[in-house]
Tab-separated table of C-alpha atoms and ligand atoms in Angstrom:
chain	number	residue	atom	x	y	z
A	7	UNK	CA	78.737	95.116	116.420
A	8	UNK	CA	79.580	97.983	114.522
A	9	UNK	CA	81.435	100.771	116.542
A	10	UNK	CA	82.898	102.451	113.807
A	11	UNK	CA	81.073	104.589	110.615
A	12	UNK	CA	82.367	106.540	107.633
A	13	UNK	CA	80.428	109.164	106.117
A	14	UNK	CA	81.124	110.511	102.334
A	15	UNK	CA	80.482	113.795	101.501
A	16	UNK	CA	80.769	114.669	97.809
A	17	UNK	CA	81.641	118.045	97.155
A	18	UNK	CA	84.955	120.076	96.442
A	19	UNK	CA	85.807	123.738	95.091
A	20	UNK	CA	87.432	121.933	91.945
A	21	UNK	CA	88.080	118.339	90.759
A	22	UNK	CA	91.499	117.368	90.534
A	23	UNK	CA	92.563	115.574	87.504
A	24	UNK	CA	93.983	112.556	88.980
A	25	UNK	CA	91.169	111.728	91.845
A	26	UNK	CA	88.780	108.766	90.459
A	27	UNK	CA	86.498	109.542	93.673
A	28	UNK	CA	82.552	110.301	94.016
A	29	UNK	CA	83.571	113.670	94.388
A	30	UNK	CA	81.774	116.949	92.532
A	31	UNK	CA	82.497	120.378	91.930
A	32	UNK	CA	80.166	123.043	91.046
A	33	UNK	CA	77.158	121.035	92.971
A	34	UNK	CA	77.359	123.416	96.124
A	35	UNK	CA	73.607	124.241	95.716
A	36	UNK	CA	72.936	120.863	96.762
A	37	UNK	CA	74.841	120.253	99.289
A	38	UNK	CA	71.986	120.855	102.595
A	39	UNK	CA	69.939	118.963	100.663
A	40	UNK	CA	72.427	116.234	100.288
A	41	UNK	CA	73.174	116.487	104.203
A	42	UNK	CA	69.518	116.129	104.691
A	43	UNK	CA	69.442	112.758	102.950
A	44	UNK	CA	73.103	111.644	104.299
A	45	UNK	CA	70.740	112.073	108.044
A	46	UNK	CA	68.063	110.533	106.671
A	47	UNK	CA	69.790	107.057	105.608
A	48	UNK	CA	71.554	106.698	109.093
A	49	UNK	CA	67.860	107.810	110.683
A	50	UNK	CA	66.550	104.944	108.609
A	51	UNK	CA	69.392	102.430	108.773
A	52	UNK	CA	69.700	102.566	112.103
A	53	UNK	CA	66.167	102.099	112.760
A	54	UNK	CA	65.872	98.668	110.921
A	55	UNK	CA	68.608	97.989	112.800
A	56	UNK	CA	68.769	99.137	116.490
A	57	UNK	CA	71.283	98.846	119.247
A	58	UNK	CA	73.835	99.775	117.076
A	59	UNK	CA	77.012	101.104	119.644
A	60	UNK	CA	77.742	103.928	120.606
A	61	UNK	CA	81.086	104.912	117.977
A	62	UNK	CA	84.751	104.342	119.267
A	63	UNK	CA	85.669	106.433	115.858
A	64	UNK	CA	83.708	108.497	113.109
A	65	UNK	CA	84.813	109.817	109.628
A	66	UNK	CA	84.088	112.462	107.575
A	67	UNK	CA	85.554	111.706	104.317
A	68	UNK	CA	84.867	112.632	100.612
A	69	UNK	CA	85.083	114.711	98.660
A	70	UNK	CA	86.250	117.222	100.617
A	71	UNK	CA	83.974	117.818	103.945
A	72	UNK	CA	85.682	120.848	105.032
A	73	UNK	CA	84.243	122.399	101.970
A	74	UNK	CA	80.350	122.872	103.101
A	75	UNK	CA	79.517	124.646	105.831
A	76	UNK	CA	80.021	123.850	109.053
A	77	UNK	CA	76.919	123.978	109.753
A	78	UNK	CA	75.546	121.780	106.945
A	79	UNK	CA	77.475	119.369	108.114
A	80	UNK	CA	76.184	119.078	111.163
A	81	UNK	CA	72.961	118.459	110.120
A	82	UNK	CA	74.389	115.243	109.257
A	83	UNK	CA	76.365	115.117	112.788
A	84	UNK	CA	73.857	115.553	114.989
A	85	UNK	CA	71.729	112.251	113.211
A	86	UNK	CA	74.931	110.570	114.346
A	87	UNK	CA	74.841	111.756	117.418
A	88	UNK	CA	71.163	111.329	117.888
A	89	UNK	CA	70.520	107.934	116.223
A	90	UNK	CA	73.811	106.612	117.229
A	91	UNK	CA	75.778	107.806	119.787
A	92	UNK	CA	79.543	108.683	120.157
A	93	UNK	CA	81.269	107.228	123.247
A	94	UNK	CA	83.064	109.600	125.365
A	95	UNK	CA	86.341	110.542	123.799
A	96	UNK	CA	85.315	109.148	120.260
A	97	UNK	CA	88.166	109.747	117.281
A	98	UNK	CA	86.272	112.004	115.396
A	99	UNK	CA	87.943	112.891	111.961
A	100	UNK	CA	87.271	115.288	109.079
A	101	UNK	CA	88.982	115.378	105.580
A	102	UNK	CA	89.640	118.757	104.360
A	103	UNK	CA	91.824	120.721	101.280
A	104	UNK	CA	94.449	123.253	102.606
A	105	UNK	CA	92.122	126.031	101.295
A	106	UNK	CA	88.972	125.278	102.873
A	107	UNK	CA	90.513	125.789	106.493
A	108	UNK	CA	90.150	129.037	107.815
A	109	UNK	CA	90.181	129.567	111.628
A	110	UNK	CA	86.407	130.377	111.666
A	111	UNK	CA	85.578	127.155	110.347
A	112	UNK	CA	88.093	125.367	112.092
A	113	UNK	CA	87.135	126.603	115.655
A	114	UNK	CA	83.007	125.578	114.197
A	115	UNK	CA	84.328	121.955	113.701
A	116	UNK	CA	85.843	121.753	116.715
A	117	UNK	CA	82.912	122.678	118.703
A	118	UNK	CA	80.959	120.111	116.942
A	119	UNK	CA	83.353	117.517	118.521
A	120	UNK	CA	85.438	116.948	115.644
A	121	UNK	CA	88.798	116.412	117.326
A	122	UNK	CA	91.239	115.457	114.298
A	123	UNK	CA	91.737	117.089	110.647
A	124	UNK	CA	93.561	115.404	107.651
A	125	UNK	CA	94.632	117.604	105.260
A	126	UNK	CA	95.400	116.929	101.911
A	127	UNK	CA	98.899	118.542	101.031
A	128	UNK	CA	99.988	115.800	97.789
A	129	UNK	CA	102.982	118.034	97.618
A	130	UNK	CA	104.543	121.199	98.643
A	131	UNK	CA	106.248	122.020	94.965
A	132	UNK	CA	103.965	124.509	92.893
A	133	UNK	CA	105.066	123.134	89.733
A	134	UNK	CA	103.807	119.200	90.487
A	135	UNK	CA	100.654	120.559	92.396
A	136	UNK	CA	99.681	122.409	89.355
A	137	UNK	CA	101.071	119.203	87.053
A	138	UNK	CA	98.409	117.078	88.704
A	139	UNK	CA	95.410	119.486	88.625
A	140	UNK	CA	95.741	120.711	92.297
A	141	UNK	CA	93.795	124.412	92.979
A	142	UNK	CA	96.475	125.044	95.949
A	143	UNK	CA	100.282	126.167	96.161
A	144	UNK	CA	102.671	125.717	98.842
A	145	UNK	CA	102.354	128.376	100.702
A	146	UNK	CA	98.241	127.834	100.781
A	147	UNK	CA	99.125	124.446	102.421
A	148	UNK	CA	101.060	126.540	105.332
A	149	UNK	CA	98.062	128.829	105.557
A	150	UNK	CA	95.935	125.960	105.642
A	151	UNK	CA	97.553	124.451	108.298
A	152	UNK	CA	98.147	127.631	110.200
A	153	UNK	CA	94.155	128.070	110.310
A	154	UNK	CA	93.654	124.691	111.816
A	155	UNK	CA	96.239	125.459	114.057
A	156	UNK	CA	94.505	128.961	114.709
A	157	UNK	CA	91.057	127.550	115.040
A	158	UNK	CA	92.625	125.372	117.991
A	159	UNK	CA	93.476	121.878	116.402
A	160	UNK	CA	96.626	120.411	117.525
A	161	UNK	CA	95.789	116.479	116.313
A	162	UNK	CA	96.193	117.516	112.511
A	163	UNK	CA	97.106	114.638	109.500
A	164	UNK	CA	98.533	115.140	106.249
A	165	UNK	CA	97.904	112.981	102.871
A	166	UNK	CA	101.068	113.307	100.852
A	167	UNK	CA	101.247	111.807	97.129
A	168	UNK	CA	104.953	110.497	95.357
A	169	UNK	CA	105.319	108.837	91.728
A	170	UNK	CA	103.517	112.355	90.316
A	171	UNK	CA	104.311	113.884	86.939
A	172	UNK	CA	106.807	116.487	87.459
A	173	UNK	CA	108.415	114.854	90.687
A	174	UNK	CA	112.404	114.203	91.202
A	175	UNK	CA	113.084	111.888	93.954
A	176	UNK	CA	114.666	115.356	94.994
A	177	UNK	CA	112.033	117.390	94.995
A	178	UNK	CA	110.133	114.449	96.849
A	179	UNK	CA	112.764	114.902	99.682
A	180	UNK	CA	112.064	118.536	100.009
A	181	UNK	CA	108.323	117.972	100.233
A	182	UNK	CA	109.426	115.670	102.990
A	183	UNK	CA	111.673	117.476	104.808
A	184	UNK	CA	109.136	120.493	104.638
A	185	UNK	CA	106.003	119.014	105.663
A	186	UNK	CA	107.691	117.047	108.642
A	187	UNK	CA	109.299	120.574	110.141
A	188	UNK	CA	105.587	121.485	110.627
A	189	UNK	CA	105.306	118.770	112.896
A	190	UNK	CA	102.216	116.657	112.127
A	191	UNK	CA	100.671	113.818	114.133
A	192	UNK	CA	100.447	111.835	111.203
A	193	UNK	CA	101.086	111.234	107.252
A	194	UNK	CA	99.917	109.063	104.873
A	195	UNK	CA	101.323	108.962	101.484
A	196	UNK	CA	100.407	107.259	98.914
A	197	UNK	CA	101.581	106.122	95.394
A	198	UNK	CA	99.859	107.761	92.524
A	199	UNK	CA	97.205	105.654	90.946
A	200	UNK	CA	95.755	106.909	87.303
A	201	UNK	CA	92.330	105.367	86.595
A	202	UNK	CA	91.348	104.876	82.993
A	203	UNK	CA	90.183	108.004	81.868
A	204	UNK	CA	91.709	110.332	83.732
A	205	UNK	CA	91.973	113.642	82.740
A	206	UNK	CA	95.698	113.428	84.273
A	207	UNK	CA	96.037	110.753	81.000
A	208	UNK	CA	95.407	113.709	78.623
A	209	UNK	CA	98.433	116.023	79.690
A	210	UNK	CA	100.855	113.151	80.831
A	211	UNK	CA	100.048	109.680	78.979
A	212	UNK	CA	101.238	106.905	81.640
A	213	UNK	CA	104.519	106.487	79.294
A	214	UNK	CA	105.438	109.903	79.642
A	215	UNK	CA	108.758	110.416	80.783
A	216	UNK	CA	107.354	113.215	83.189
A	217	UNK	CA	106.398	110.335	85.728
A	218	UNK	CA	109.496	108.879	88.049
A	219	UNK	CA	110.816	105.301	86.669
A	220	UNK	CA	110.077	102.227	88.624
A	221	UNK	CA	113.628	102.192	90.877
A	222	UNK	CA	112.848	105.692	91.069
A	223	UNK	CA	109.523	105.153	92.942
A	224	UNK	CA	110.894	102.438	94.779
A	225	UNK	CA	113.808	105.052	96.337
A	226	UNK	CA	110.860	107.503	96.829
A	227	UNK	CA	108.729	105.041	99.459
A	228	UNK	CA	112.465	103.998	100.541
A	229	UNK	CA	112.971	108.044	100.976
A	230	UNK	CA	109.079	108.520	102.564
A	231	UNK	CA	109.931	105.670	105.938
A	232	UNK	CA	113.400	106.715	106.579
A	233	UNK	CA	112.511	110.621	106.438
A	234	UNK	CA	109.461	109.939	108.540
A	235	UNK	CA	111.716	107.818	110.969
A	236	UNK	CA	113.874	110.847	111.379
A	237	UNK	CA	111.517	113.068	112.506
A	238	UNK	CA	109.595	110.527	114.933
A	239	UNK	CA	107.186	109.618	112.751
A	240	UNK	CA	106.822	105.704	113.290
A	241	UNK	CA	105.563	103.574	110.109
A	242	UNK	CA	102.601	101.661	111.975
A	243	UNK	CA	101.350	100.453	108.445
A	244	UNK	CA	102.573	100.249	104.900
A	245	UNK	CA	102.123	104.063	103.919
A	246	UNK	CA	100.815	105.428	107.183
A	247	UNK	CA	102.926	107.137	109.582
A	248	UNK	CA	102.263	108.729	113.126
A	249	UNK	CA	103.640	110.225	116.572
A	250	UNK	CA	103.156	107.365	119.011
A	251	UNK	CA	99.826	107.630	120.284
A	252	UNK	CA	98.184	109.610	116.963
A	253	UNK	CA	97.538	106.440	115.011
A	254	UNK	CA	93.950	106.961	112.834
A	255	UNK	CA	91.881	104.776	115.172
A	256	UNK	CA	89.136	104.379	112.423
A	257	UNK	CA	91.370	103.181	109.866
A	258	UNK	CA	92.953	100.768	112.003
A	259	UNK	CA	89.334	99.021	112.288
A	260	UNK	CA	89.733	98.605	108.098
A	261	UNK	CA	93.278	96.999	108.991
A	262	UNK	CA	92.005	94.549	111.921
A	263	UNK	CA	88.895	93.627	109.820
A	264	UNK	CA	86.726	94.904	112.059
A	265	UNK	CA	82.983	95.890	110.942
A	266	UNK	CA	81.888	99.467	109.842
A	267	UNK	CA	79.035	101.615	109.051
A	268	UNK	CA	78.853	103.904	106.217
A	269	UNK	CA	76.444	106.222	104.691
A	270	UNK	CA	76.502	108.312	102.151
A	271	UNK	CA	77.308	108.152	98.123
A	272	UNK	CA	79.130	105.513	97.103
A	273	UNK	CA	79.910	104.558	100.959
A	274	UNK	CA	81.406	100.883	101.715
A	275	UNK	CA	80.155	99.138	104.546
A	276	UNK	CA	81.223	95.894	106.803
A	277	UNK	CA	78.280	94.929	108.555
A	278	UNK	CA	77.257	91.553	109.733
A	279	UNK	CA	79.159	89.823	107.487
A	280	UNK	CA	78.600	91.641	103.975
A	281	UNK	CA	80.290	93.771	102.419
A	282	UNK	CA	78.052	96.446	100.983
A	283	UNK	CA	78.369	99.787	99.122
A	284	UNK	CA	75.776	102.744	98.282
A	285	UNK	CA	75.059	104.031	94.531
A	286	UNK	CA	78.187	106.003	93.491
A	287	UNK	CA	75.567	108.306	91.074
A	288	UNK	CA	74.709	111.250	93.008
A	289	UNK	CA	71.159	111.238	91.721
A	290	UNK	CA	70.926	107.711	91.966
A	291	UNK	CA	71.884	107.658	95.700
A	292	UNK	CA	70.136	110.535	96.147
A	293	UNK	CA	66.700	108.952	95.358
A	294	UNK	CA	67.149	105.561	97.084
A	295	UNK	CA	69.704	106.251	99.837
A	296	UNK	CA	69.117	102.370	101.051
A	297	UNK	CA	69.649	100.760	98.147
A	298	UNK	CA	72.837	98.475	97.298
A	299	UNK	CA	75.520	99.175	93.970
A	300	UNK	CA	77.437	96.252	94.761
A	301	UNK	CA	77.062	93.343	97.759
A	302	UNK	CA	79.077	90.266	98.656
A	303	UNK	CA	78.452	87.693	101.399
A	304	UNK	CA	82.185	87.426	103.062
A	305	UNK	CA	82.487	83.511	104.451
A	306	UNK	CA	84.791	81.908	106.851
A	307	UNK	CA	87.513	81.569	104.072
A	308	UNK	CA	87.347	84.611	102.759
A	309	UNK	CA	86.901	86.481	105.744
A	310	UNK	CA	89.834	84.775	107.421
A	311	UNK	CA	91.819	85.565	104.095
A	312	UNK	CA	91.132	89.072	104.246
A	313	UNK	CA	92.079	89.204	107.896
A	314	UNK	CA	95.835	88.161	107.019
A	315	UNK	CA	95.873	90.820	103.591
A	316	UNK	CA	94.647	93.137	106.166
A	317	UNK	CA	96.425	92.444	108.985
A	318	UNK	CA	99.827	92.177	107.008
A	319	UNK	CA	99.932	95.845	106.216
A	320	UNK	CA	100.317	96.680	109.790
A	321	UNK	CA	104.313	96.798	110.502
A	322	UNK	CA	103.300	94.899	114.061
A	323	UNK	CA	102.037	92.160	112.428
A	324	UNK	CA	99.242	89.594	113.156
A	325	UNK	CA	99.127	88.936	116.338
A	326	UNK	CA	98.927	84.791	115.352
A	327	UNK	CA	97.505	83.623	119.181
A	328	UNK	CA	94.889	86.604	118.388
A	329	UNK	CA	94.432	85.429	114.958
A	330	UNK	CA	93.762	81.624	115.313
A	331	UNK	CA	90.812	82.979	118.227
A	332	UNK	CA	89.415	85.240	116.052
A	333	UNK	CA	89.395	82.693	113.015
A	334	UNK	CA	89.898	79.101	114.283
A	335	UNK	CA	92.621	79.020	111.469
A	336	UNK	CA	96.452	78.287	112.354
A	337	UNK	CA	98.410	80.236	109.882
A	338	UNK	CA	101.391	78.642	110.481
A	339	UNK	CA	100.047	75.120	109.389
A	340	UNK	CA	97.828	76.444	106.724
A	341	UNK	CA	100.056	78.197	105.080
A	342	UNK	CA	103.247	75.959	105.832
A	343	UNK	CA	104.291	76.173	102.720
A	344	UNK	CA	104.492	79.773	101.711
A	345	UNK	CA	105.760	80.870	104.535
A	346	UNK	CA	108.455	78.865	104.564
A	347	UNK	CA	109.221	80.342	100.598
A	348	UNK	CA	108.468	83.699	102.124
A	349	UNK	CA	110.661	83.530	105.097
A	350	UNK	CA	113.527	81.583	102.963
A	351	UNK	CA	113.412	84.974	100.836
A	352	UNK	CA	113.092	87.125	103.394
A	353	UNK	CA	110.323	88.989	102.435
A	354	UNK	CA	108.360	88.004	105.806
A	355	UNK	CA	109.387	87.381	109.673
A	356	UNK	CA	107.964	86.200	112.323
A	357	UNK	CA	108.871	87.879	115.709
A	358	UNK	CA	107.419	86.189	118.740
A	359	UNK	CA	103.629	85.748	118.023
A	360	UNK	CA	103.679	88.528	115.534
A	361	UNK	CA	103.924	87.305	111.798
A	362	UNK	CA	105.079	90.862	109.356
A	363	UNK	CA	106.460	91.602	106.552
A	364	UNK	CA	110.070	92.255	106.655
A	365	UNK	CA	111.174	95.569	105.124
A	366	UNK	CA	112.042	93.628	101.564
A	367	UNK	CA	108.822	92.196	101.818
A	368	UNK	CA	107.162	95.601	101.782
A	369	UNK	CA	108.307	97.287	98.853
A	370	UNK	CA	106.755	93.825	97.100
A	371	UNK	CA	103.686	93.681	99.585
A	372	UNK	CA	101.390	93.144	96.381
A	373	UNK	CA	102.911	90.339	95.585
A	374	UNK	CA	103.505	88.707	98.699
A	375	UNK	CA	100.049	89.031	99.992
A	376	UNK	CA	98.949	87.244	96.874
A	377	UNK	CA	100.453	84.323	98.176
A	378	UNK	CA	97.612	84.126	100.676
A	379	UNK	CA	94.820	84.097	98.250
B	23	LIG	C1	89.372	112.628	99.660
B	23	LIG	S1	91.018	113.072	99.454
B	23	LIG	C2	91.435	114.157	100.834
B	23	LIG	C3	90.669	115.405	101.105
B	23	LIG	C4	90.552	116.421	100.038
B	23	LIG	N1	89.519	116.044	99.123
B	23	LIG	C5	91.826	116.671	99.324
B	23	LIG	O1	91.954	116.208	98.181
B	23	LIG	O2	92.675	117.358	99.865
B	23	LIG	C6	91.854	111.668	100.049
B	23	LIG	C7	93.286	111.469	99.676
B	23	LIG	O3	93.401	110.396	98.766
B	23	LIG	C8	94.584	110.513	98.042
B	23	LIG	N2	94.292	110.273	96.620
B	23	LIG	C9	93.268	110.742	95.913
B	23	LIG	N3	93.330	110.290	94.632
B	23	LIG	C10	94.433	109.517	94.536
B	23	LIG	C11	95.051	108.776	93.473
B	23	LIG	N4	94.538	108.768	92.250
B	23	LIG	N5	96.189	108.079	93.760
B	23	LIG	C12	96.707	108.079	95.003
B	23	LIG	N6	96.168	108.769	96.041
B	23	LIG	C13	95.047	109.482	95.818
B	23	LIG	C14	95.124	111.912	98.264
B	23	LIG	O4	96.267	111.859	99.085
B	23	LIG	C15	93.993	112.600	98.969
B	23	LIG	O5	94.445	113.539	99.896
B	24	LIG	S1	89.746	117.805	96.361
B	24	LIG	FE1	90.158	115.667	97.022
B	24	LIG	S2	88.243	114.558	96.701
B	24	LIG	FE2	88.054	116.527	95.631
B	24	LIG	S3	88.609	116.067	93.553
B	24	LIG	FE3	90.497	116.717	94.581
B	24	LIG	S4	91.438	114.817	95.421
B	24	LIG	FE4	89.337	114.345	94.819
């Protein structure tokens, strides 16, 4: 059962050039509307369905949710908490920019129950943030995370980007160095991906020479888990980072293959064994809220399979005694064979009952996990 749910909400002040998400600008006038909808899908969902559990973790995620009101939102958040149910002590998370924080807002959230705050910094250079298409500067990041601060959030995450237009591996330590001295409870940072058609394309064709070279990017993720390391930030999964303790508890349900609710547009959901995902159209979703853009029946095999792509991003491992319960499938005879090519390369290790990738093995994860397809 289900104990888990992410909820997308759309809108944003401005689109950035580089984000290929169902995320809108300039819609604000819809946005109660929207919320009312959002409510009514987990109203009806949940009714088809009932004795859905009480959540262990929520997220808000978009779009940026710390854009609407705070009370719009909760229109939304009180169908949760009404149709659903949060345990006591729930992880509940909300994605914001650094300029749609103020205190106000932040101390609103907080009485709703929302307990953590990621906060989407990319970078803290004014010249890459305004290379990529980013509406903030540096020193609206600080204020940003001053407000949350303010508003009385203490369990605050940043999203950090590297291989941008603009960036040095240089600058990248500075961004680094700088974000970490405000002392947040967790980063994630990920390598810039350009979908086709994206505006980025227009201003910095993927062969410019703007973007950092391959050994470049390499040095940069190299840079990213030894920085983190020195400021007690411990690498729990390929790009995420946290202060022992502050691990995202909802995305470590993705990572364990563990089911999931989700409502809202273009929302992907793990529920009783499918795979599922909402209309990414705004009108579309909008007018039938329960109906399916995409749906796949996960089996045995490929559920199993997905457990150990899944599983292998975590720096702990699989837990393989955990594993063969969960699956009835002994990795170590199954895959016999590539391991022992994986292991003779080094780019996996088993420690005790925990199978990982080895440090090499990361910076090639891609292409190792492959190997278990
Ligand atoms: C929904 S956004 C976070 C909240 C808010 N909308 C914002 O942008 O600050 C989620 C995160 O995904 C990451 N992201 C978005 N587009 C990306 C891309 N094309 N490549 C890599 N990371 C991306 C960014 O780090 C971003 O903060
Ligand atoms: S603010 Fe976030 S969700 Fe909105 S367009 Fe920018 S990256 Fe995408």
């Amino acid at each position: 059962m289900a104990e888990s749910a992410y909820i997308h909400i759309p809108f944003c002040a401005h689109k950035c050039d580089f984000c290929d998400f169902a995320a809108f600008a300039g819609l604000d006038d819809l946005a109660l509307e929207y919320c009312q909808v959002v409510a009514a899908e987990i109203k009806e969902r949940n009714r088809s369905k009932p004795n859905a559990a009480p959540l262990r973790t929520l997220f808000y995620g978009g779009g940026t949710p710390g854009y609407i009101a705070p009370s719009t939102l909760k229109v939304v958040h009180d169908a949760v908490r009404e149709e659903i149910g949060l345990i006591d002590g729930a992880e509940v998370t909300l994605e914001t920019t650094p300029k749609s924080v103020t205190a106000e807002k932040a101390e609103q959230w907080l009485s709703m129950g929302i307990n953590r705050i990621s906060i989407g910094v990319e970078s803290m250079q004014d010249h890459e943030l305004q290379a990529m298409g980013r509406e903030h500067k540096r020193e609206e990041c600080i204020a940003g995370i001053n407000a949350a601060r303010l508003g009385g959030y203490e369990n605050i995450a940043f999203d950090l980007m590297y291989g941008l237009p603009e960036q040095t591996l240089e600058s990248w330590q500075e961004t680094l160095e700088s974000l970490l001295a405000l002392k947040p409870k967790h980063l994630s940072a990920y390598g810039l991906t350009i979908a086709q058609n994206s505006p980025l394309l227009l201003r910095y064709p993927k062969d410019s020479p703007s973007y950092p070279n391959e050994d470049t990017f390499v040095q940069m993720y190299e840079t990213l888990v030894s920085t983190c390391a020195a400021y007690g930030l411990e690498q729990y999964e390929i790009a995420n980072f946290a202060i022992p303790g502050y691990e995202s508890r909802h995305n470590l349900t993705y990572w364990r293959n563990h089911p999931y609710l989700a409502f809202g547009v273009s929302a992907h959901r793990y529920v009783d064994g499918v795979r599922s995902s909402n209309f990414r159209s705004l009108k579309h979703y909008m007018r039938d809220y329960l109906g399916d853009e995409t749906r796949e029946e996960i089996d045995h095999l490929l559920r199993m399979k997905e457990g150990i792509m899944l599983g292998l991003r975590l720096r702990k491992g699989i837990d393989l005694e955990e594993f063969t319960r969960t699956y009835n499938v002994n990795i170590e005879e199954r895959y016999a064979q590539q391991l022992h090519e994986l292991s003779a390369g080094n780019f996996i290790e088993l420690e005790g009952k925990f199978l990982r990738l080895s440090q090499k093995g990361v910076l090639v994860s891609n292409t190792v996990l492959t190997e278990f397809i």
